[in-house]
Every structure is written in structure tokens, then in C-alpha cells.
Amino acid sequence: MSASLSYLERSKLHSNPTAKAFLELMERKKSNLSVAADLNKKAALIELADKVGPYICLLKTHIDVVEDFDQDLVDQLTALAKKHDFMIFEDRKFADIGNTVKLQYGSGIYKIASWSDITNAHMVPGEGIVQGLREVGLPLNRAMLLLAEMSSAGTLAKGDYTVKTVEVARKYKDFVVGFIAMERYADKDGDDFIYMTPGVGLDQTSDGMGQQWKHPREVVFDRGCDVIIVGRGIYGNGRDAAKEAKRYQEAGWNAYVERISK
């Protein structure tokens, strides 16, 4: 089972260069923490990325909420990624037909494929969405996650939807490198997908608006997932973002070490 291997061991099993580099980065940096930077001002996003950068393996953005987006923001974020040794994941959640997502991913205002190492998509439109995104991303050595599950109460992304999502991922393993999911699924035929889990918190269990939080150890050790995604738990309500990021980095990494030592 791939969950029992180290990130470095698993990096040798991947054909996708971004997945390989990402797993190597996690091992090198001793971090499986992704910060969800849901901020709507350029300066605030850059400041947060610089503060948490030393502790994260992945910065997750929602670039379309940034009110003063410009190319300088992209340039500064990519410079910070190089400075602090993390990757960027634009949480775009593409959900349209193949031809449309090709345009959304590769062109338009944001030109996501030009700077985001990883992106993601819903499988509601069918596997044409993967084909469209793959056509743009694969030549650029990008990688994609599929939304197999979500952390919100009442989500419809479960059951048969999840099963079919995994089936499609197995067809396109050169580009689809993992899932947004709440738990690891059974490996099959040499599978080694990367599992990223949102809704992780050390101090709360719910935000009163449908988001449900789980402890890092539950996510990484009990459920076998690889990356914990944390947002407001690190920078919300006036928290010291650097201090909280370090706390979550340690919690996530300790759970991973416990898992592979089991």
C-alpha cells in the first residue's frame, strides 16, 4: 500500500514530473501542509504567502477572488514559491466541457496553466473535462487533481460519483496525479495517487456554514491522506499566521511519520 511508503520512495513511482517533484519537496521540507489563501487583496495574499512560505509544501489559491489581480501578483507569488520552496495549486474546480475548460485554463485573464503547478476539476461533465485540461497542462508539465469528495455538509460528491471519478483518474495517470478526498481509496494495479484533504483544524470542528473540520492526525494517520489543507485556522481572526503554520506543519508531519513507521 503506497500510504506505508515515504514521500521520497513514492516520488520514484510517478511519471508526472510535477507529482515527482512535489513528493520530493514534501520530504525535503518535512511538510505536508497546504495553506488555503482565500484572500481578496493582492497585498494580503503576498504577505500571507511570505509568512507561511517556510512551513508549507503548497499554496492553494482562489485567484478569481482577488479584486486587484494583475501579472505582478503572479510574478511575486512564483518568486515566493521559489524563495520558500513550495508549489502553487490554483483551486479552480473546473466544471465545464472540454473545449471551454481548455480556454479557461490556458488563456483569459488568469492564464492559470502558465503559473499554477497543480489545478483541479469536478467530474460532473464527464471525462472530456480531463481530456481538455490535459491537452493544455501536460505539455507544460502541470498536474491535476480530481474532486472525488468535498468536506462540506450535504455534499453530493460521494458514492457512485466518487467511484467513477477514480476510474477516470486511472485512465489519465500521466496528468491526474491525485484527488481532493476525505480518505484514501484502495490501491489497484500500482496506483499511487496523492490525496489532499480540506477541512482540517486543530481547534474547531465546524464553522456553522457547513464546513466540517478534522484533526490532522485523523486525516493523515487514520485516513491515509497525504496533504492537509488549512485556511482560516492559520490566518483567521487575527491569528499569527507564521506561528500557526508551524504548528500545523508539525502536526501533519508527525502524523505522517507515525503512519509510515507503523
Backbone as JSON, one array per atom type, in Angstrom:
{
  "sequence": "MSASLSYLERSKLHSNPTAKAFLELMERKKSNLSVAADLNKKAALIELADKVGPYICLLKTHIDVVEDFDQDLVDQLTALAKKHDFMIFEDRKFADIGNTVKLQYGSGIYKIASWSDITNAHMVPGEGIVQGLREVGLPLNRAMLLLAEMSSAGTLAKGDYTVKTVEVARKYKDFVVGFIAMERYADKDGDDFIYMTPGVGLDQTSDGMGQQWKHPREVVFDRGCDVIIVGRGIYGNGRDAAKEAKRYQEAGWNAYVERISK",
  "N": [[0.85, -1.2, 0.0], [0.64, 2.18, -0.91], [0.46, 4.18, 1.01], [2.04, 3.43, 3.11], [4.59, 3.9, 2.36], [7.4, 6.18, 2.19], [7.28, 9.68, 1.28], [9.41, 10.25, -0.39], [10.15, 7.73, -1.39], [7.83, 7.16, -2.8], [7.94, 9.14, -4.73], [9.58, 8.16, -6.69], [8.01, 6.49, -8.11], [6.35, 7.86, -9.76], [5.32, 9.08, -12.94], [4.57, 11.58, -13.78], [6.12, 14.7, -13.88], [5.62, 16.89, -12.15], [4.23, 15.75, -9.98], [6.23, 14.02, -9.06], [8.26, 15.87, -8.34], [6.87, 17.28, -6.41], [6.4, 15.42, -4.32], [9.05, 14.9, -3.62], [9.74, 17.43, -2.71], [8.07, 17.68, -0.44], [9.2, 15.74, 1.26], [11.8, 16.74, 1.5], [11.37, 19.19, 2.74], [9.99, 18.52, 4.97], [7.2, 18.8, 5.25], [3.71, 18.56, 4.96], [1.75, 20.33, 4.57], [-0.72, 22.41, 3.23], [-1.66, 25.7, 2.63], [-4.69, 27.33, 2.42], [-5.22, 30.06, 0.76], [-7.4, 32.19, 0.87], [-7.93, 35.04, 0.07], [-8.83, 38.4, -0.77], [-7.34, 40.55, -1.64], [-4.48, 41.67, -3.31], [-2.06, 42.49, -1.94], [-2.45, 41.42, 0.61], [-2.54, 38.69, 0.06], [0.04, 38.21, -0.93], [1.54, 38.92, 1.33], [0.68, 36.97, 3.18], [1.53, 34.61, 1.88], [4.29, 34.93, 2.03], [4.7, 34.86, 4.78], [3.8, 32.29, 5.61], [5.19, 30.69, 3.93], [7.73, 29.39, 4.62], [6.87, 27.08, 5.9], [5.15, 25.49, 4.44], [4.14, 23.1, 1.9], [2.63, 23.64, -0.23], [0.83, 26.23, -1.73], [-2.44, 27.13, -1.8], [-4.63, 28.67, -3.97], [-7.4, 30.9, -4.7], [-7.7, 32.41, -7.3], [-9.49, 33.99, -8.68], [-10.9, 35.5, -6.84], [-9.42, 37.63, -6.14], [-9.4, 40.98, -6.03], [-7.77, 42.95, -7.12], [-6.2, 41.75, -9.04], [-3.3, 41.18, -11.02], [-0.6, 40.79, -13.41], [1.7, 41.17, -11.98], [1.13, 40.16, -9.46], [1.1, 37.39, -9.96], [3.79, 37.1, -10.71], [5.08, 37.79, -8.31], [4.09, 35.82, -6.54], [5.07, 33.45, -7.72], [7.77, 33.96, -7.45], [8.01, 33.93, -4.67], [7.34, 31.28, -4.23], [9.58, 30.02, -5.26], [11.54, 31.1, -3.57], [10.8, 30.16, -1.0], [10.45, 27.48, -1.42], [7.99, 26.05, -2.25], [5.03, 24.75, -3.89], [2.41, 25.85, -6.18], [-1.07, 25.75, -6.12], [-3.8, 26.23, -7.92], [-7.01, 26.45, -7.06], [-9.23, 25.92, -8.92], [-11.4, 24.36, -9.63], [-12.56, 23.4, -12.12], [-15.39, 22.91, -14.27], [-16.68, 22.46, -16.69], [-17.39, 21.75, -20.21], [-14.95, 20.05, -22.31], [-13.71, 21.74, -24.36], [-14.28, 24.32, -23.45], [-13.03, 24.43, -20.9], [-10.39, 24.2, -21.67], [-9.89, 26.74, -22.72], [-10.39, 28.32, -20.45], [-8.37, 27.46, -18.76], [-5.93, 27.82, -20.11], [-5.93, 30.39, -21.2], [-7.52, 33.61, -21.29], [-8.03, 36.03, -18.59], [-6.5, 35.11, -16.43], [-4.75, 33.0, -17.16], [-4.04, 30.43, -16.09], [-2.65, 27.99, -16.42], [-0.09, 28.81, -17.01], [1.26, 29.43, -14.68], [0.4, 27.98, -12.42], [1.19, 25.11, -10.68], [-0.4, 22.94, -10.09], [-3.8, 22.08, -10.65], [-7.42, 21.68, -10.41], [-10.48, 19.74, -10.88], [-14.02, 19.19, -11.26], [-15.85, 16.16, -11.87], [-18.3, 16.16, -13.05], [-18.97, 16.95, -15.77], [-18.07, 14.75, -17.2], [-15.47, 12.63, -18.71], [-14.37, 14.2, -20.69], [-13.63, 16.65, -19.71], [-11.24, 16.2, -18.41], [-9.68, 15.44, -20.57], [-9.61, 17.84, -22.04], [-8.3, 19.67, -20.27], [-5.94, 18.31, -19.89], [-4.79, 18.45, -22.4], [-3.87, 21.03, -22.49], [-2.32, 21.27, -20.12], [-0.48, 19.11, -19.87], [1.73, 19.35, -21.77], [3.05, 21.4, -20.5], [4.06, 20.32, -18.27], [2.33, 20.23, -16.09], [0.02, 19.33, -13.42], [-2.93, 17.57, -12.3], [-5.68, 17.43, -10.0], [-8.54, 15.51, -9.17], [-11.81, 16.21, -8.0], [-12.92, 14.15, -5.78], [-14.29, 13.91, -3.45], [-15.89, 16.17, -1.11], [-15.53, 18.48, 1.68], [-17.7, 19.68, 2.81], [-20.88, 19.85, 4.52], [-23.61, 17.85, 3.44], [-22.69, 17.41, 0.87], [-22.76, 16.36, -2.57], [-20.84, 14.97, -3.79], [-19.96, 12.01, -3.63], [-20.19, 8.43, -2.98], [-21.32, 6.74, -5.86], [-20.48, 8.68, -7.64], [-17.9, 9.27, -6.69], [-16.63, 6.78, -7.09], [-16.68, 6.58, -9.91], [-15.15, 8.79, -10.55], [-12.6, 8.03, -9.66], [-12.15, 5.93, -11.42], [-11.88, 7.29, -13.88], [-9.6, 8.8, -13.32], [-7.66, 6.81, -13.24], [-7.34, 6.26, -15.9], [-5.93, 8.36, -16.9], [-3.36, 8.75, -15.76], [-0.98, 10.0, -16.29], [-1.4, 12.68, -16.1], [-3.49, 13.23, -14.25], [-2.91, 13.25, -10.97], [-3.85, 12.83, -8.46], [-6.3, 13.27, -5.8], [-8.85, 15.42, -4.43], [-10.02, 14.57, -1.46], [-11.63, 12.77, 1.25], [-10.61, 10.53, 2.36], [-8.24, 7.84, 1.86], [-8.4, 5.72, -0.98], [-8.75, 2.25, -1.97], [-5.78, 0.89, -3.25], [-4.95, 0.01, -6.62], [-3.64, -2.0, -9.15], [-1.0, -0.89, -9.09], [-1.5, 1.76, -8.38], [-0.76, 5.05, -7.22], [-1.85, 7.53, -6.02], [-1.97, 10.99, -5.04], [-3.34, 12.27, -2.14], [-5.27, 14.92, -1.12], [-6.61, 16.8, 1.5], [-9.16, 18.9, 2.47], [-10.61, 21.09, 5.02], [-9.39, 20.85, 7.56], [-8.54, 21.07, 10.95], [-7.12, 22.17, 14.06], [-8.36, 23.2, 16.26], [-11.15, 23.61, 16.04], [-14.37, 22.19, 15.09], [-16.42, 22.83, 13.37], [-17.72, 25.45, 11.22], [-20.19, 26.56, 11.29], [-21.36, 27.07, 8.87], [-21.55, 24.9, 7.26], [-19.01, 23.87, 6.74], [-16.85, 21.32, 7.81], [-14.47, 20.39, 10.15], [-11.52, 18.4, 10.52], [-9.11, 16.71, 12.58], [-5.55, 16.93, 12.07], [-4.14, 14.46, 12.53], [-6.15, 12.55, 12.31], [-6.75, 12.79, 9.61], [-4.3, 12.24, 8.24], [-3.0, 9.99, 9.51], [-5.09, 8.17, 10.38], [-6.87, 8.14, 8.15], [-5.22, 8.01, 5.97], [-4.48, 10.02, 4.16], [-2.53, 12.49, 2.31], [-1.87, 15.27, 2.18], [-2.62, 18.03, 4.19], [-5.06, 20.51, 4.12], [-5.38, 23.77, 5.09], [-7.02, 26.7, 6.08], [-8.56, 29.25, 7.34], [-7.96, 28.48, 9.94], [-5.33, 29.01, 10.21], [-4.85, 31.73, 9.53], [-7.09, 33.21, 10.19], [-9.24, 35.41, 12.15], [-7.34, 37.17, 13.3], [-5.08, 35.63, 13.85], [-1.64, 34.64, 14.39], [-0.08, 34.04, 11.58], [2.34, 32.79, 10.76], [3.18, 31.47, 13.07], [1.01, 29.72, 13.52], [1.06, 28.25, 11.16], [3.45, 26.86, 11.44], [2.74, 25.27, 13.61], [0.72, 23.65, 12.51], [2.19, 22.46, 10.47], [3.97, 20.86, 11.95], [2.15, 19.15, 13.25], [0.91, 17.8, 11.1], [3.15, 16.6, 9.89], [4.16, 14.96, 11.93], [2.08, 13.12, 12.15], [2.29, 11.86, 9.69], [4.88, 10.69, 9.87], [4.38, 8.92, 11.93], [2.55, 7.29, 10.59], [4.02, 6.04, 8.47], [5.81, 4.67, 9.96], [4.44, 2.74, 11.19]],
  "CA": [[0.0, 0.0, 0.0], [1.5, 3.35, -1.05], [0.4, 5.01, 2.21], [3.07, 2.99, 4.05], [5.89, 4.33, 1.84], [7.72, 7.59, 2.4], [7.05, 10.53, 0.11], [10.56, 10.12, -1.28], [10.0, 6.43, -2.07], [6.72, 7.28, -3.74], [8.31, 10.03, -5.84], [10.25, 7.36, -7.71], [6.99, 5.7, -8.81], [5.49, 8.73, -10.56], [5.79, 9.52, -14.26], [4.31, 13.01, -13.93], [7.24, 15.41, -13.25], [5.17, 17.73, -11.05], [3.97, 14.86, -8.84], [7.53, 13.56, -8.57], [8.93, 16.99, -7.69], [6.1, 17.65, -5.23], [6.69, 14.45, -3.25], [10.42, 15.16, -3.18], [9.69, 18.69, -1.95], [7.47, 17.39, 0.87], [10.19, 15.03, 2.07], [12.92, 17.64, 1.74], [10.95, 20.3, 3.6], [9.29, 17.96, 6.11], [5.91, 19.48, 5.32], [2.58, 18.11, 4.14], [0.77, 21.38, 4.81], [-1.12, 23.37, 2.21], [-2.47, 26.79, 3.17], [-5.73, 27.83, 1.52], [-5.09, 31.51, 0.88], [-8.64, 32.76, 0.3], [-7.88, 36.48, 0.36], [-9.28, 39.12, -1.97], [-6.45, 41.66, -1.97], [-3.15, 41.26, -3.75], [-1.04, 42.69, -0.91], [-2.7, 40.48, 1.7], [-2.17, 37.36, -0.41], [1.5, 38.16, -0.99], [2.03, 38.93, 2.7], [0.42, 35.66, 3.78], [2.4, 33.62, 1.24], [5.64, 35.12, 2.55], [4.72, 34.45, 6.19], [3.62, 30.83, 5.78], [6.02, 30.01, 2.95], [8.74, 28.47, 5.16], [6.28, 25.92, 6.56], [4.18, 24.8, 3.6], [4.59, 22.48, 0.66], [1.71, 24.02, -1.31], [-0.05, 27.38, -1.52], [-3.68, 26.95, -2.56], [-5.23, 29.98, -4.25], [-8.62, 31.12, -5.49], [-7.2, 33.65, -7.91], [-10.57, 34.83, -9.19], [-11.49, 36.36, -5.79], [-8.5, 38.75, -5.9], [-10.03, 42.13, -6.68], [-6.78, 43.76, -7.84], [-5.31, 40.81, -9.73], [-2.53, 41.59, -12.19], [0.52, 39.89, -13.68], [2.7, 41.33, -10.91], [0.77, 39.22, -8.4], [1.61, 36.09, -10.4], [5.24, 37.14, -10.66], [5.5, 37.77, -6.91], [3.78, 34.51, -5.95], [6.01, 32.45, -8.23], [9.07, 34.26, -6.84], [7.94, 33.43, -3.29], [7.37, 29.81, -4.29], [10.98, 29.65, -5.43], [12.27, 31.52, -2.38], [10.46, 29.34, 0.16], [10.38, 26.08, -1.83], [6.66, 25.45, -2.25], [4.33, 24.78, -5.17], [1.15, 26.6, -6.2], [-2.25, 24.98, -6.53], [-4.97, 27.07, -8.16], [-8.19, 25.64, -6.75], [-10.2, 26.47, -9.87], [-12.57, 23.48, -9.7], [-13.15, 23.45, -13.45], [-16.62, 22.1, -14.29], [-17.37, 22.67, -17.97], [-16.99, 20.82, -21.26], [-13.52, 20.07, -22.6], [-13.24, 22.9, -25.12], [-14.37, 25.53, -22.61], [-12.0, 24.44, -19.85], [-9.11, 24.48, -22.31], [-9.75, 28.19, -22.8], [-10.32, 28.85, -19.09], [-7.11, 27.04, -18.15], [-4.75, 28.29, -20.81], [-5.98, 31.77, -21.68], [-8.31, 34.51, -20.44], [-7.3, 36.99, -17.74], [-5.62, 34.5, -15.42], [-3.73, 32.14, -17.76], [-3.7, 29.59, -14.94], [-1.66, 26.96, -16.76], [1.25, 29.39, -17.15], [1.93, 29.64, -13.4], [-0.05, 27.08, -11.36], [1.74, 23.77, -10.84], [-1.48, 21.97, -9.95], [-5.16, 22.6, -10.6], [-8.37, 20.59, -10.13], [-11.72, 19.77, -11.66], [-15.14, 18.3, -10.98], [-16.07, 15.19, -12.93], [-19.7, 16.23, -13.48], [-19.15, 16.96, -17.23], [-17.55, 13.55, -17.83], [-14.01, 12.62, -18.84], [-13.93, 15.22, -21.64], [-13.0, 17.76, -18.98], [-9.85, 15.79, -18.19], [-9.01, 15.49, -21.88], [-9.38, 19.23, -22.39], [-7.27, 20.24, -19.39], [-4.7, 17.57, -20.16], [-4.23, 18.94, -23.66], [-3.15, 22.27, -22.17], [-1.4, 21.15, -19.0], [0.56, 18.08, -19.98], [2.96, 19.87, -22.4], [3.7, 22.34, -19.58], [4.43, 19.54, -17.08], [1.42, 20.51, -14.97], [-0.66, 18.17, -12.86], [-4.31, 17.85, -11.93], [-6.41, 16.64, -9.02], [-9.98, 15.43, -9.37], [-12.59, 16.31, -6.76], [-13.61, 12.89, -5.53], [-15.17, 14.19, -2.31], [-15.72, 17.5, -0.54], [-15.61, 18.47, 3.14], [-18.89, 20.41, 3.27], [-22.05, 19.05, 4.86], [-24.59, 17.72, 2.37], [-22.07, 17.31, -0.45], [-23.23, 15.31, -3.48], [-19.65, 14.3, -4.31], [-19.76, 10.81, -2.81], [-20.8, 7.24, -3.54], [-21.04, 6.35, -7.24], [-19.71, 9.77, -8.23], [-16.51, 9.07, -6.28], [-16.15, 5.58, -7.76], [-16.44, 6.89, -11.33], [-14.04, 9.74, -10.6], [-11.37, 7.25, -9.53], [-11.99, 5.18, -12.67], [-11.34, 8.21, -14.89], [-8.22, 9.14, -12.93], [-6.78, 5.69, -13.6], [-7.13, 6.29, -17.35], [-5.09, 9.51, -17.27], [-2.41, 8.9, -14.64], [0.14, 10.87, -16.65], [-1.8, 14.06, -15.79], [-4.25, 13.21, -12.99], [-1.97, 12.68, -10.0], [-4.44, 12.63, -7.14], [-7.68, 13.63, -5.53], [-9.35, 16.07, -3.24], [-10.78, 13.47, -0.89], [-11.69, 12.69, 2.7], [-9.9, 9.33, 2.8], [-7.54, 7.12, 0.79], [-9.14, 4.59, -1.54], [-7.95, 1.05, -2.16], [-4.87, 0.92, -4.38], [-5.23, -1.0, -7.64], [-2.74, -2.04, -10.31], [0.11, 0.04, -8.96], [-1.92, 3.14, -8.11], [-0.15, 5.83, -6.15], [-2.39, 8.87, -6.12], [-1.74, 11.91, -3.91], [-4.63, 12.63, -1.56], [-5.27, 16.2, -0.4], [-7.85, 16.86, 2.28], [-9.51, 20.2, 3.07], [-11.42, 20.99, 6.23], [-8.55, 20.35, 8.65], [-8.42, 22.06, 12.03], [-6.65, 21.71, 15.36], [-9.07, 23.82, 17.38], [-12.6, 23.67, 15.85], [-14.94, 21.1, 14.32], [-17.37, 23.34, 12.38], [-17.77, 26.91, 11.15], [-21.58, 26.97, 11.3], [-21.84, 27.29, 7.5], [-21.45, 23.66, 6.51], [-17.66, 23.33, 6.72], [-16.58, 20.43, 8.92], [-13.03, 20.26, 10.29], [-10.97, 17.18, 11.09], [-7.77, 16.86, 13.14], [-4.52, 16.44, 11.14], [-3.81, 13.04, 12.72], [-7.25, 11.76, 11.75], [-6.64, 12.85, 8.15], [-3.06, 11.65, 7.72], [-2.73, 8.67, 10.07], [-6.26, 7.29, 10.36], [-7.5, 8.05, 6.84], [-4.2, 7.73, 4.97], [-4.31, 11.09, 3.17], [-1.15, 12.96, 2.21], [-1.71, 16.72, 2.37], [-3.69, 18.7, 4.94], [-5.33, 21.86, 3.61], [-5.85, 24.59, 6.21], [-7.19, 28.1, 5.72], [-8.82, 30.18, 8.44], [-7.32, 28.01, 11.16], [-3.97, 29.55, 10.26], [-4.75, 33.19, 9.46], [-8.36, 33.87, 10.54], [-9.45, 36.01, 13.48], [-6.14, 37.82, 13.82], [-4.05, 34.68, 14.26], [-0.27, 34.79, 13.9], [-0.08, 33.04, 10.52], [3.58, 32.02, 10.76], [3.16, 30.6, 14.25], [0.0, 28.68, 13.32], [1.52, 27.38, 10.08], [4.45, 25.96, 12.03], [2.03, 24.31, 14.46], [0.07, 22.69, 11.64], [3.25, 21.69, 9.79], [4.46, 19.84, 12.88], [1.09, 18.17, 13.5], [0.76, 16.98, 9.9], [4.34, 15.8, 9.65], [4.23, 13.93, 12.97], [1.11, 12.09, 11.8], [2.86, 11.13, 8.55], [5.97, 9.86, 10.36], [3.75, 7.82, 12.66], [1.91, 6.39, 9.63], [4.97, 5.21, 7.72], [6.56, 3.88, 10.94], [3.51, 1.78, 11.79]],
  "C": [[0.88, 1.25, 0.0], [1.51, 4.23, 0.19], [1.49, 4.64, 3.21], [4.47, 3.39, 3.6], [6.13, 5.79, 2.17], [7.4, 8.38, 1.14], [8.19, 10.37, -0.89], [10.49, 8.8, -2.05], [8.91, 6.52, -3.13], [7.06, 8.17, -4.94], [8.93, 9.27, -7.0], [9.25, 6.56, -8.56], [6.17, 6.53, -9.79], [6.13, 9.1, -11.89], [5.58, 11.01, -14.46], [5.39, 13.81, -13.19], [6.83, 16.31, -12.09], [4.88, 16.9, -9.81], [5.27, 14.39, -8.21], [8.23, 14.67, -7.77], [8.21, 17.39, -6.4], [6.38, 16.7, -4.07], [8.11, 14.62, -2.73], [10.49, 16.42, -2.32], [9.16, 18.45, -0.54], [8.48, 16.72, 1.8], [11.33, 15.96, 2.47], [12.58, 18.69, 2.79], [10.28, 19.83, 4.89], [7.96, 18.69, 6.35], [4.89, 18.8, 4.42], [1.41, 19.07, 4.32], [0.55, 22.24, 3.58], [-1.97, 24.44, 2.88], [-3.41, 27.28, 2.08], [-5.81, 29.34, 1.69], [-6.27, 32.2, 0.21], [-8.76, 34.23, 0.69], [-8.17, 37.26, -0.92], [-8.46, 40.36, -2.32], [-5.05, 41.13, -2.27], [-2.11, 41.36, -2.63], [-1.2, 41.69, 0.23], [-2.29, 39.06, 1.31], [-0.66, 37.2, -0.44], [2.09, 38.11, 0.43], [1.85, 37.57, 3.37], [1.36, 34.61, 3.2], [3.83, 33.72, 1.78], [5.75, 34.64, 4.0], [4.67, 32.93, 6.36], [4.56, 30.03, 4.89], [7.03, 29.03, 3.53], [8.17, 27.14, 5.68], [5.39, 25.05, 5.66], [4.85, 24.09, 2.42], [3.79, 23.02, -0.53], [0.89, 25.23, -0.87], [-1.26, 27.19, -2.42], [-4.37, 28.29, -2.72], [-6.61, 29.83, -4.87], [-8.4, 32.45, -6.19], [-8.32, 34.56, -8.38], [-11.29, 35.64, -8.11], [-10.61, 37.58, -5.53], [-8.97, 39.95, -6.72], [-9.05, 42.96, -7.52], [-5.73, 42.86, -8.5], [-4.57, 41.49, -10.89], [-1.35, 40.63, -12.35], [1.59, 40.0, -12.6], [2.39, 40.41, -9.74], [1.3, 37.83, -8.73], [3.13, 36.05, -10.26], [5.75, 37.07, -9.21], [5.23, 36.43, -6.24], [4.76, 33.45, -6.44], [7.43, 32.69, -7.68], [9.11, 33.76, -5.39], [7.96, 31.91, -3.24], [8.81, 29.32, -4.45], [11.79, 29.95, -4.17], [12.06, 30.55, -1.22], [10.31, 27.85, -0.16], [8.99, 25.48, -1.58], [6.09, 25.5, -3.66], [3.02, 25.55, -5.03], [0.05, 25.74, -6.79], [-3.42, 25.95, -6.68], [-6.23, 26.2, -8.09], [-9.37, 26.12, -7.62], [-11.49, 25.66, -9.95], [-13.3, 23.61, -11.05], [-14.35, 22.5, -13.52], [-17.39, 22.25, -15.59], [-16.89, 21.65, -19.0], [-15.53, 21.05, -21.64], [-13.03, 21.31, -23.31], [-13.26, 24.17, -24.29], [-13.28, 25.55, -21.56], [-10.61, 24.63, -20.44], [-8.85, 25.98, -22.36], [-9.6, 28.81, -21.41], [-8.96, 28.59, -18.44], [-5.91, 27.72, -18.81], [-4.76, 29.75, -21.21], [-6.84, 32.62, -20.74], [-7.43, 35.43, -19.62], [-6.2, 36.31, -16.93], [-4.52, 33.61, -15.99], [-3.16, 31.16, -16.74], [-2.59, 28.6, -15.25], [-0.24, 27.5, -16.82], [1.98, 29.5, -15.82], [1.53, 28.66, -12.29], [0.44, 25.66, -11.63], [0.63, 22.72, -10.9], [-2.81, 22.71, -10.04], [-6.11, 21.43, -10.38], [-9.66, 20.79, -10.91], [-12.75, 18.84, -11.05], [-15.29, 17.32, -12.14], [-17.5, 15.2, -13.46], [-19.83, 16.23, -15.01], [-18.72, 15.66, -17.92], [-16.07, 13.69, -18.15], [-13.49, 13.59, -19.9], [-13.26, 16.4, -20.95], [-11.54, 17.45, -18.7], [-9.08, 15.89, -19.5], [-8.67, 16.92, -22.28], [-8.27, 19.86, -21.57], [-5.91, 19.59, -19.64], [-4.02, 18.09, -21.41], [-3.42, 20.21, -23.44], [-2.02, 22.02, -21.17], [-0.25, 20.19, -19.18], [1.83, 18.59, -20.67], [3.73, 20.84, -21.5], [4.17, 21.65, -18.3], [3.6, 19.92, -15.86], [0.76, 19.22, -14.5], [-2.05, 18.57, -12.41], [-4.8, 16.9, -10.86], [-7.87, 16.6, -9.44], [-10.68, 15.51, -8.01], [-13.41, 15.04, -6.61], [-14.61, 13.03, -4.4], [-14.94, 15.64, -1.9], [-15.99, 17.45, 0.96], [-16.86, 19.15, 3.68], [-20.04, 19.46, 3.56], [-23.02, 19.01, 3.69], [-24.0, 17.59, 0.99], [-22.65, 16.15, -1.26], [-22.06, 14.52, -4.06], [-19.32, 13.13, -3.39], [-20.36, 9.62, -3.55], [-20.35, 6.93, -4.95], [-20.23, 7.42, -7.97], [-18.23, 9.58, -7.93], [-15.9, 7.87, -7.01], [-15.79, 5.87, -9.22], [-15.3, 7.89, -11.5], [-12.71, 9.0, -10.54], [-11.1, 6.46, -10.81], [-11.4, 6.06, -13.77], [-9.89, 8.56, -14.57], [-7.25, 8.06, -13.36], [-6.49, 5.65, -15.1], [-6.11, 7.36, -17.76], [-4.04, 9.79, -16.19], [-1.18, 9.72, -15.0], [-0.14, 12.33, -16.32], [-2.58, 14.16, -14.48], [-3.4, 12.49, -11.95], [-2.59, 12.45, -8.63], [-5.85, 13.17, -7.05], [-7.78, 14.64, -4.38], [-10.32, 15.06, -2.64], [-10.7, 13.49, 0.63], [-10.96, 11.47, 3.26], [-9.22, 8.7, 1.59], [-8.38, 5.94, 0.34], [-8.19, 3.41, -1.75], [-7.07, 1.18, -3.4], [-5.2, -0.23, -5.35], [-4.23, -0.88, -8.77], [-1.64, -0.98, -10.24], [-0.27, 1.49, -8.76], [-1.03, 3.78, -7.06], [-0.6, 7.27, -6.31], [-2.06, 9.67, -4.86], [-3.11, 12.39, -3.43], [-4.48, 13.91, -0.75], [-6.63, 16.41, 0.24], [-8.08, 18.25, 2.87], [-10.29, 19.98, 4.37], [-10.65, 20.41, 7.39], [-8.38, 21.44, 9.69], [-7.94, 21.43, 13.32], [-7.57, 22.16, 16.5], [-10.58, 23.84, 17.25], [-13.07, 22.46, 15.05], [-15.93, 21.57, 13.27], [-17.35, 24.86, 12.38], [-19.2, 27.45, 11.15], [-22.17, 27.23, 9.93], [-21.61, 26.05, 6.63], [-20.06, 23.07, 6.43], [-17.42, 22.51, 7.99], [-15.08, 20.16, 8.98], [-12.63, 18.97, 10.98], [-9.54, 17.43, 11.55], [-6.74, 16.31, 12.15], [-4.19, 14.95, 11.31], [-4.91, 12.14, 12.15], [-7.11, 11.69, 10.23], [-5.46, 12.05, 7.63], [-2.84, 10.22, 8.22], [-3.93, 7.74, 9.92], [-6.8, 7.07, 8.95], [-6.51, 7.88, 5.68], [-4.0, 8.79, 3.92], [-2.92, 11.72, 3.31], [-0.95, 14.42, 2.57], [-2.9, 17.27, 3.13], [-3.84, 20.12, 4.41], [-6.0, 22.66, 4.71], [-5.94, 26.03, 5.76], [-7.32, 28.98, 6.94], [-8.2, 29.77, 9.76], [-5.91, 28.53, 11.32], [-3.96, 31.07, 10.29], [-6.04, 33.92, 9.84], [-8.36, 34.46, 11.94], [-8.17, 36.54, 14.11], [-5.04, 36.88, 14.27], [-2.68, 35.05, 13.67], [-0.04, 33.68, 12.87], [1.18, 32.18, 10.53], [3.6, 31.03, 11.92], [2.19, 29.44, 14.05], [0.43, 27.72, 12.21], [2.55, 26.39, 10.6], [3.78, 24.89, 12.88], [1.36, 23.24, 13.61], [1.08, 21.84, 10.87], [3.72, 20.55, 10.69], [3.42, 18.76, 13.12], [0.92, 17.23, 12.31], [1.95, 16.07, 9.68], [4.47, 14.67, 10.68], [3.26, 12.79, 12.67], [1.62, 11.23, 10.65], [3.98, 10.2, 9.02], [5.41, 8.66, 11.14], [3.15, 6.81, 11.71], [2.93, 5.47, 8.95], [5.83, 4.35, 8.67], [5.73, 2.73, 11.51], [3.87, 0.35, 11.43]]
}
